[in-house]
């Protein structure tokens, strides 16, 4: 059951790609709006059913992992925790603390 939940959560993120693509499909405006709406509703339903199967903590972890906003923060935090100065060419020089 847990694997099915993970698959549903990941599939819900994939379904979210449909609404931005819908305007470029060769259908009428009403059909495009219907496709986008159905995709959004289906993605939400799939996500929440996956959450029920997997558990709240695992779903929050997956959602955080897939959010591109958090990718930049991790990279920024790793740059902040390194000791030393960074030069324009990307190289680093280690500094030591003197008493």
mmCIF file with all atom_site columns, C-alpha atoms in Angstrom, residues 15 17 28 46-48 54 65 72 74 85:
data_model
loop_
_atom_site.group_PDB
_atom_site.id
_atom_site.type_symbol
_atom_site.label_atom_id
_atom_site.label_alt_id
_atom_site.label_comp_id
_atom_site.label_asym_id
_atom_site.label_entity_id
_atom_site.label_seq_id
_atom_site.pdbx_PDB_ins_code
_atom_site.Cartn_x
_atom_site.Cartn_y
_atom_site.Cartn_z
_atom_site.occupancy
_atom_site.B_iso_or_equiv
_atom_site.pdbx_formal_charge
_atom_site.auth_seq_id
_atom_site.auth_comp_id
_atom_site.auth_asym_id
_atom_site.auth_atom_id
_atom_site.pdbx_PDB_model_num
ATOM 1  C CA . UNK A 1 15 ? -0.323  15.514 -13.864 1.00 0.00 ? 15 UNK A CA 1
ATOM 2  C CA . UNK A 1 17 ? 2.301   19.482 -16.091 1.00 0.00 ? 17 UNK A CA 1
ATOM 3  C CA . UNK A 1 28 ? -11.600 24.649 -28.627 1.00 0.00 ? 28 UNK A CA 1
ATOM 4  C CA . UNK A 1 46 ? -4.299  11.574 -6.462  1.00 0.00 ? 46 UNK A CA 1
ATOM 5  C CA . UNK A 1 47 ? -2.073  13.488 -4.047  1.00 0.00 ? 47 UNK A CA 1
ATOM 6  C CA . UNK A 1 48 ? -4.449  13.253 -1.097  1.00 0.00 ? 48 UNK A CA 1
ATOM 7  C CA . UNK A 1 54 ? 1.694   6.749  2.773   1.00 0.00 ? 54 UNK A CA 1
ATOM 8  C CA . UNK A 1 65 ? 11.764  17.379 -2.092  1.00 0.00 ? 65 UNK A CA 1
ATOM 9  C CA . UNK A 1 72 ? 17.935  26.701 -4.094  1.00 0.00 ? 72 UNK A CA 1
ATOM 10 C CA . UNK A 1 74 ? 19.783  23.808 0.197   1.00 0.00 ? 74 UNK A CA 1
ATOM 11 C CA . UNK A 1 85 ? 36.262  32.908 1.275   1.00 0.00 ? 85 UNK A CA 1
#
